[in-house]
Coordinates of C-alpha atoms in Angstrom, one line a residue:
M1 CA 154.0 23.8 253.0
A2 CA 150.3 23.4 254.5
R3 CA 148.9 20.3 254.4
P4 CA 144.9 19.6 254.1
R5 CA 142.8 18.8 257.2
P6 CA 141.6 14.9 257.2
G7 CA 138.3 15.1 255.6
T8 CA 138.3 18.1 253.4
L9 CA 137.9 17.7 249.5
E10 CA 141.7 18.5 249.3
H11 CA 142.7 15.5 251.6
L12 CA 140.2 13.4 249.9
S13 CA 141.3 14.5 246.4
E14 CA 144.9 13.3 247.3
A15 CA 143.6 10.1 248.6
A16 CA 141.4 9.0 245.6
P17 CA 142.0 11.8 242.9
D18 CA 140.6 9.7 240.1
Q19 CA 137.1 8.6 242.1
L20 CA 134.0 10.1 240.0
V21 CA 132.1 12.3 242.1
L22 CA 129.9 14.4 240.0
V23 CA 127.7 13.1 237.1
E24 CA 125.4 15.6 235.1
H25 CA 123.0 13.7 233.8
G26 CA 121.7 14.1 230.5
T27 CA 124.9 16.2 229.2
D28 CA 127.5 13.3 230.1
R29 CA 129.9 16.0 232.0
T30 CA 131.6 14.5 234.7
R31 CA 134.0 15.2 237.4
T32 CA 136.7 13.3 239.3
R33 CA 137.5 14.3 242.8
G34 CA 140.8 15.6 241.6
E35 CA 139.2 17.6 238.8
L36 CA 136.6 19.0 241.1
D37 CA 139.2 20.1 243.5
E38 CA 141.2 21.3 240.8
R39 CA 138.8 23.6 239.1
A40 CA 137.2 24.8 242.8
G41 CA 140.6 26.0 243.7
S42 CA 141.2 27.9 240.0
L43 CA 137.6 29.5 240.7
A44 CA 138.6 30.7 243.9
V45 CA 141.9 31.9 242.9
A46 CA 140.1 33.7 240.3
L47 CA 137.4 35.3 242.3
A48 CA 139.7 36.6 244.8
A49 CA 142.0 38.3 242.5
E50 CA 139.2 39.7 240.0
H51 CA 136.4 40.4 242.6
G52 CA 138.1 40.4 245.9
I53 CA 136.1 37.4 247.2
G54 CA 137.9 36.6 250.7
H55 CA 136.8 34.9 254.3
G56 CA 133.4 36.3 255.0
S57 CA 132.5 37.8 251.9
R58 CA 128.9 36.8 250.5
V59 CA 128.2 35.6 247.1
A60 CA 124.9 35.3 245.9
L61 CA 124.3 32.1 244.0
Q62 CA 121.0 32.4 241.9
A63 CA 120.2 28.7 240.7
D64 CA 117.3 26.3 241.0
G65 CA 118.5 23.1 239.6
A66 CA 122.3 21.9 240.4
S67 CA 124.7 21.7 237.6
L68 CA 128.6 21.1 237.7
E69 CA 129.2 25.0 238.1
V70 CA 127.0 25.4 241.0
L71 CA 129.0 22.6 243.0
E72 CA 132.2 24.1 241.6
T73 CA 131.4 27.4 242.9
V74 CA 130.3 26.2 246.5
Y75 CA 133.3 24.5 246.8
A76 CA 135.5 27.4 245.8
L77 CA 133.5 29.9 248.3
A78 CA 134.5 26.9 250.7
K79 CA 138.2 27.4 250.1
L80 CA 138.0 31.3 250.6
G81 CA 135.6 30.9 253.5
A82 CA 133.0 33.0 251.7
V83 CA 129.4 32.5 252.2
P84 CA 127.0 31.4 249.5
V85 CA 123.6 33.1 249.6
P86 CA 121.1 31.0 247.5
I87 CA 118.5 32.9 245.7
P88 CA 115.5 31.3 243.4
T89 CA 115.6 32.6 239.6
A90 CA 112.0 33.5 239.7
V91 CA 112.1 36.5 241.5
R92 CA 111.5 40.0 240.0
E93 CA 114.4 42.5 239.5
E94 CA 113.6 44.5 242.5
E95 CA 113.2 41.4 244.8
L96 CA 116.8 40.3 243.6
A97 CA 117.9 44.0 244.1
A98 CA 116.5 43.9 247.6
A99 CA 118.0 40.6 248.4
L100 CA 121.7 41.5 247.3
R101 CA 121.4 44.8 249.3
G102 CA 120.0 43.3 252.2
T103 CA 122.8 40.6 252.7
D104 CA 125.5 42.7 251.5
A105 CA 126.3 40.3 248.7
A106 CA 129.6 41.1 246.8
L107 CA 129.2 39.3 243.8
L108 CA 126.2 37.7 241.8
L109 CA 126.5 34.2 240.0
S110 CA 123.8 33.5 238.3
E111 CA 122.1 30.9 235.9
V112 CA 119.9 33.5 234.0
T113 CA 120.7 36.6 232.5
V114 CA 122.8 38.9 234.5
G115 CA 123.5 42.4 234.5
A116 CA 126.5 44.8 234.9
G117 CA 128.7 43.3 237.8
G118 CA 127.0 39.9 237.9
L119 CA 128.7 36.6 236.7
H120 CA 126.7 33.9 234.5
L121 CA 127.2 30.6 235.8
A122 CA 127.2 28.8 232.4
T123 CA 130.0 31.1 230.9
D124 CA 131.8 33.2 233.2
V125 CA 132.6 30.2 236.0
E126 CA 134.5 28.7 233.1
R127 CA 136.4 31.6 232.0
L128 CA 137.4 32.2 235.4
V129 CA 138.8 28.8 235.9
R130 CA 140.9 28.4 232.7
S131 CA 142.0 32.2 233.8
A132 CA 143.5 30.9 236.7
A133 CA 144.6 27.6 235.8
G134 CA 147.8 26.1 237.6
G135 CA 149.7 27.7 240.7
A136 CA 148.7 27.7 244.3
R137 CA 145.5 26.8 245.5
P138 CA 143.8 27.9 248.8
L139 CA 143.1 25.2 251.2
S140 CA 139.5 24.9 252.9
G141 CA 139.3 25.3 256.3
F142 CA 136.0 23.3 256.4
R143 CA 135.2 19.7 256.1
T144 CA 132.1 20.8 254.2
A145 CA 131.0 23.9 252.6
P146 CA 129.4 26.5 254.7
V147 CA 126.0 26.1 253.1
N148 CA 123.1 27.0 255.1
V149 CA 124.8 30.2 256.7
L150 CA 122.3 32.6 254.6
A151 CA 119.4 31.0 252.8
S152 CA 116.4 32.3 251.2
A153 CA 114.1 29.4 251.1
G154 CA 112.2 31.1 248.4
T155 CA 111.5 34.2 249.8
P156 CA 114.3 36.3 248.5
T157 CA 113.5 39.5 251.1
R158 CA 113.8 37.5 254.0
F159 CA 117.0 35.9 255.2
A160 CA 118.1 33.9 258.3
Q161 CA 121.5 34.9 258.9
R162 CA 123.8 32.5 260.8
A163 CA 127.4 33.4 262.4
D164 CA 129.9 31.3 260.9
D165 CA 130.9 30.0 264.3
R166 CA 127.7 28.4 264.7
T167 CA 127.4 26.7 261.2
D168 CA 131.0 25.2 261.5
H169 CA 131.6 21.8 260.1
A170 CA 130.9 20.0 263.2
A171 CA 127.5 21.4 263.4
L172 CA 126.7 20.5 259.6
A173 CA 128.2 16.7 260.3
T174 CA 126.2 16.4 263.2
V175 CA 122.9 17.3 261.7
A176 CA 123.3 16.0 258.4
G177 CA 125.4 12.6 259.6
D178 CA 122.4 11.6 261.6
L179 CA 119.9 12.5 258.4
L180 CA 121.9 10.1 256.3
T181 CA 122.0 7.5 258.8
R182 CA 118.3 7.5 259.1
A183 CA 118.1 7.4 255.3
R184 CA 120.4 4.4 255.3
H185 CA 122.9 5.9 253.1
R186 CA 125.8 4.0 252.4
P187 CA 129.0 5.5 251.3
S188 CA 129.1 3.5 248.3
R189 CA 125.9 4.2 246.9
G190 CA 125.3 7.6 244.9
H191 CA 122.9 10.4 245.6
L192 CA 120.4 12.2 243.0
L193 CA 120.3 15.8 243.6
A194 CA 117.2 17.5 241.9
A195 CA 115.8 19.7 244.6
P196 CA 116.5 23.5 244.5
V197 CA 119.8 24.3 245.6
W198 CA 118.4 27.0 247.6
L199 CA 115.9 24.6 249.7
P200 CA 117.8 24.5 252.9
S201 CA 118.1 20.6 253.0
T202 CA 119.8 20.2 249.4
L203 CA 123.0 21.5 249.7
L204 CA 123.6 20.3 253.2
H205 CA 122.7 16.8 252.2
A206 CA 124.4 16.9 248.9
N207 CA 127.4 18.3 250.3
V208 CA 128.1 15.5 253.2
T209 CA 126.9 12.9 250.6
L210 CA 129.9 14.2 248.0
L211 CA 132.2 13.9 250.9
A212 CA 131.3 10.4 252.2
G213 CA 131.2 8.9 248.8
G214 CA 129.3 9.2 245.4
P215 CA 128.8 9.9 242.9
L216 CA 126.5 12.7 243.0
V217 CA 124.2 12.8 240.1
L218 CA 122.9 16.2 239.0
L219 CA 119.6 17.2 237.5
P220 CA 120.0 20.9 236.1
E221 CA 116.1 21.3 235.4
F222 CA 113.6 18.9 237.2
D223 CA 111.2 17.2 234.9
G224 CA 109.2 13.9 236.5
R225 CA 110.2 11.5 233.5
R226 CA 113.7 12.8 233.4
W227 CA 114.3 12.1 237.3
L228 CA 113.0 8.4 236.6
D229 CA 115.2 8.0 233.9
A230 CA 118.3 9.3 236.2
L231 CA 117.1 6.8 238.7
G232 CA 117.2 4.1 236.5
E233 CA 120.3 4.9 234.8
H234 CA 122.7 5.8 237.9
E235 CA 121.0 3.7 240.7
P236 CA 121.4 6.5 243.5
G237 CA 120.9 5.3 246.6
T238 CA 119.3 8.5 248.2
A239 CA 117.5 11.5 246.7
V240 CA 115.9 15.0 248.2
L241 CA 112.8 16.0 246.6
T242 CA 110.1 18.5 247.3
P243 CA 106.2 17.5 247.9
S244 CA 105.5 19.3 244.6
M245 CA 108.2 17.1 243.0
V246 CA 106.4 13.8 244.1
A247 CA 103.3 15.1 243.0
E248 CA 104.5 15.8 239.7
I249 CA 106.1 12.5 239.5
L250 CA 102.8 10.7 240.4
E251 CA 101.0 12.5 237.9
L252 CA 102.8 10.9 235.1
D253 CA 101.3 8.4 232.8
P254 CA 100.6 5.2 234.6
A255 CA 102.4 3.0 232.0
V256 CA 105.5 5.2 232.8
L257 CA 105.2 4.7 236.2
E258 CA 104.7 0.9 235.8
A259 CA 107.9 0.5 233.9
A260 CA 110.2 2.9 236.0
D261 CA 113.0 1.1 237.8
T262 CA 113.0 2.4 241.2
T263 CA 114.8 -0.7 242.9
S264 CA 118.0 1.2 243.8
L265 CA 116.5 3.9 245.8
D266 CA 117.3 3.4 249.3
A267 CA 115.5 6.8 250.6
A268 CA 113.9 9.7 248.9
I269 CA 114.1 12.4 251.5
V270 CA 111.1 14.7 250.9
A271 CA 111.6 18.2 252.2
G272 CA 110.6 21.7 252.0
D273 CA 106.9 21.3 253.3
H274 CA 104.5 18.9 254.4
L275 CA 103.8 15.6 252.4
P276 CA 100.2 15.2 252.5
L277 CA 99.4 11.5 253.6
P278 CA 97.6 10.5 249.9
H279 CA 101.1 11.4 248.5
R280 CA 103.1 9.6 251.2
L281 CA 101.1 6.1 250.4
A282 CA 101.5 7.0 246.5
A283 CA 105.1 7.4 246.9
A284 CA 105.9 4.5 249.1
D285 CA 103.9 2.5 246.6
L286 CA 105.9 3.7 243.7
L287 CA 109.1 3.9 245.2
G288 CA 109.1 1.4 247.9
E289 CA 107.3 1.4 251.2
D290 CA 110.7 1.8 253.1
A291 CA 112.2 4.5 250.9
V292 CA 110.1 7.3 251.6
A293 CA 111.5 9.6 254.4
P294 CA 109.7 13.0 254.6
L295 CA 111.6 15.3 256.4
Y296 CA 110.3 18.4 258.7
G297 CA 112.5 21.4 258.6
T298 CA 111.8 25.1 258.6
F299 CA 113.5 28.0 257.2
E300 CA 114.5 29.4 260.4
S301 CA 115.8 26.1 261.8
G302 CA 116.9 23.9 258.9
P303 CA 116.4 20.2 259.1
I304 CA 114.5 19.4 262.2
A305 CA 113.4 15.9 262.4
V306 CA 112.8 13.0 259.5
L307 CA 110.1 10.5 259.7
H308 CA 111.2 6.9 259.9
P309 CA 110.0 4.9 256.8
E310 CA 107.8 2.6 258.8
E311 CA 106.0 5.2 260.4
V312 CA 105.2 6.8 256.8
T313 CA 101.6 5.7 257.0
A314 CA 101.0 6.7 260.6
D315 CA 99.4 9.9 261.9
P316 CA 99.9 12.2 258.8
G317 CA 101.0 15.1 261.1
T318 CA 103.7 12.8 262.5
A319 CA 107.4 14.5 261.8
G320 CA 109.4 11.6 263.8
R321 CA 112.4 12.1 266.2
P322 CA 114.4 15.3 266.1
L323 CA 118.0 14.8 264.5
Q324 CA 121.0 14.6 266.4
G325 CA 121.7 18.1 267.9
V326 CA 118.5 19.4 267.5
T327 CA 116.1 19.4 270.4
V328 CA 112.2 20.7 270.0
E329 CA 110.2 21.9 273.1
V330 CA 106.3 22.2 273.0
R331 CA 105.4 25.2 275.1
A332 CA 101.9 26.3 276.2
E333 CA 101.0 30.0 275.7
D334 CA 102.0 30.9 279.2
G335 CA 105.6 29.8 278.0
N336 CA 105.7 26.4 280.2
A337 CA 106.5 23.0 279.1
A338 CA 103.0 21.3 277.4
R339 CA 102.0 18.1 278.5
R340 CA 102.6 15.4 276.5
G341 CA 99.6 15.3 273.9
T342 CA 99.1 18.6 274.5
R343 CA 99.3 21.3 271.5
G344 CA 101.5 24.1 271.8
I345 CA 104.2 26.2 270.2
L346 CA 107.3 24.5 269.0
H347 CA 110.5 26.2 270.1
V348 CA 113.4 24.5 268.2
R349 CA 117.3 24.6 269.1
S350 CA 119.9 23.6 266.6
P351 CA 123.1 24.4 265.2
L352 CA 121.8 25.7 262.2
A353 CA 119.3 28.1 263.5
T354 CA 119.5 31.8 263.8
D355 CA 121.4 32.0 267.0
G356 CA 121.3 28.6 268.0
A357 CA 117.1 28.7 268.8
A358 CA 114.1 29.5 266.7
V359 CA 110.6 29.7 267.2
P360 CA 109.0 28.9 263.7
G361 CA 105.9 29.5 264.2
D362 CA 104.4 25.9 263.9
H363 CA 102.2 24.5 266.6
G364 CA 102.3 20.7 267.4
H365 CA 102.7 18.4 270.4
R366 CA 104.3 14.8 271.4
D367 CA 102.4 11.8 271.0
E368 CA 102.3 8.7 273.5
E369 CA 105.5 7.3 271.9
G370 CA 107.5 10.7 272.4
R371 CA 107.5 11.4 268.5
L372 CA 106.9 15.0 267.3
V373 CA 103.4 15.9 265.5
V374 CA 103.3 19.1 263.6
L375 CA 100.0 20.5 263.3
G376 CA 100.3 23.5 261.3
R377 CA 100.9 27.2 261.9
D378 CA 97.5 27.8 262.9
A379 CA 96.4 27.3 266.6
T380 CA 93.3 25.4 267.1
D381 CA 91.3 23.4 270.0
W382 CA 89.7 20.7 267.7
T383 CA 90.8 17.3 269.2
S384 CA 90.0 13.7 268.1
E385 CA 87.5 11.4 270.1
E386 CA 90.2 10.3 271.6
G387 CA 91.4 14.0 272.7
R388 CA 94.4 14.2 270.4
P389 CA 95.0 17.6 268.9
I390 CA 94.0 18.0 265.2
G391 CA 95.5 20.7 263.2
T392 CA 95.0 22.4 259.7
L393 CA 97.4 19.8 258.2
A394 CA 94.8 16.9 259.1
V395 CA 92.3 18.5 257.4
E396 CA 94.3 19.3 254.2
D397 CA 95.4 15.7 254.2
V398 CA 91.5 14.4 254.4
L399 CA 90.5 17.0 251.6
M400 CA 93.6 15.9 249.2
A401 CA 92.4 12.2 249.6
A402 CA 89.7 12.9 247.5
A403 CA 89.7 11.9 243.9
D404 CA 88.9 15.4 242.5
V405 CA 90.9 17.5 244.8
A406 CA 94.4 18.7 243.4
A407 CA 95.4 20.7 246.1
A408 CA 94.0 22.1 249.2
V409 CA 94.9 24.9 251.8
V410 CA 93.4 25.4 255.2
R411 CA 93.9 28.0 257.7
V412 CA 91.6 29.1 261.1
G413 CA 89.2 31.9 260.4
T414 CA 88.2 34.5 262.7
D415 CA 85.5 32.3 264.0
G416 CA 88.0 29.7 265.2
R417 CA 87.0 27.3 262.6
P418 CA 88.8 25.9 259.4
H419 CA 88.6 27.6 256.2
A420 CA 89.4 25.8 253.3
R421 CA 90.2 26.4 249.6
V422 CA 90.4 23.7 247.1
E423 CA 91.6 23.4 243.6
P424 CA 89.9 20.5 241.6
R425 CA 91.6 17.8 239.5
D426 CA 92.2 18.5 235.8
G427 CA 90.0 21.6 235.6
G428 CA 86.9 19.7 236.7
S429 CA 84.8 20.5 239.7
A430 CA 84.7 19.3 243.6
D431 CA 81.5 18.5 245.4
V432 CA 81.7 20.8 248.5
A433 CA 79.0 18.8 250.4
A434 CA 80.7 15.5 250.0
L435 CA 84.4 17.0 251.0
A436 CA 82.5 18.4 254.1
D437 CA 81.3 14.7 254.8
R438 CA 84.5 13.4 254.4
V439 CA 86.0 15.4 256.7
R440 CA 83.2 15.1 259.2
E441 CA 83.5 11.3 259.2
T442 CA 87.5 11.2 259.5
L443 CA 88.4 14.0 262.1
G444 CA 84.8 15.0 263.5
A445 CA 82.2 18.2 263.2
D446 CA 84.8 20.4 264.9
A447 CA 87.1 20.2 262.2
V448 CA 84.6 20.5 259.4
P449 CA 85.4 23.6 257.3
S450 CA 82.9 26.6 258.0
A451 CA 83.9 28.2 254.3
L452 CA 84.8 25.5 251.8
E453 CA 85.9 27.6 248.6
V454 CA 86.6 25.7 245.1
V455 CA 88.8 27.7 242.8
P456 CA 90.2 27.0 239.8
A457 CA 93.7 27.5 240.8
L458 CA 95.5 27.9 243.9
P459 CA 98.4 30.6 244.1
R460 CA 101.8 29.0 244.3
D461 CA 105.2 30.1 245.7
R462 CA 108.4 29.1 243.9
L463 CA 108.5 25.7 245.4
G464 CA 105.1 25.0 243.6
R465 CA 103.4 24.9 246.8
P466 CA 99.8 26.1 247.4
V467 CA 99.8 29.4 249.5
R468 CA 98.5 29.3 253.1
G469 CA 96.6 32.0 254.4

């Protein structure tokens, strides 16, 4: 009889079957290692028997929050060698159909209403588990579930496909292990999972955390107050958030924030987009000055670099040093390496990137300490008085620091100057002249927007981020 490989879920469940690994906040539902392994095995058998899912099959997983059924499905697919295709729930019917066709998905499991041929996560997963209870179970060939092989990153018609031999357990362990180390995760501490499961960093981090030690606390639907409640009740050591989630938490009533117990949190990894400097400082004040760890990552490459806690208050564009197994080159327009402190195009080589390498379109440079500084997607020649490149993200940060601004987006216009759109806070108004003066005093005249428009509300994507462009 085949024996489970060391480090897999099956091996760990044999060693400690009664260890609590999953807790769903607000429902009192839990899973031990043994229960998770047993249910994932039953689900794998049923998916293979009833739907023909096997090695290499692609299964669309449409969910935003994390639930027991989502994690059970991810591990069932790992046992079969199948590939999860995470898709947001807030997609139009025609977008979903295009995504399923574009990825050759053999099956759709969704937490929203599904049509013919699809399965519902809340009801059909339980039915399938019960239908295959008992009997032989497939053994996973992975130390971690093969997440991030296909990922939608909020754009269901745009997928990054990564071959199985490039996104194996060793690659996942290398990148995620360094991420957890920098976040000072301890195996005995839990992890709070609230960020969307289709965000590239979410399942990667949660997966390794689950195998390294737990429990993993799940928050099926994000709400700032519920997140703080879960933090105080379960005392996890790490968590993954998006910038929009951080903003929602910080906008809670000051009395709620004052009463929140955040002492357990070693690191809040903020992934999905640039975290504005004002939010960095406010989050550090709320969660602890050593707890906020902004993660720089892209759709094409997955996690790239994480900012060390002591650097959170540094240059707002600083992204930190690349994770282990990831290299970043800054190349000039002629393709040659750019000098330190000189703007260039980022070229990322990562075990999680398509074909191992990607050009995500971001511009940046290396600072004097060798750290990566991200300037944004637009190329500019603006420099500070010290000669350092200034990008659109720095202008956004300055605008966001104004008390009357709720959100801002900046791009480079055809005139080579920044064009900015700002959304006033609480339906109020913003003083355009005062905002321009703020940018001039902070970054210099070259970075002052030649067009600065105040709009009632900026369009947002499925992560709640203002849409640039």
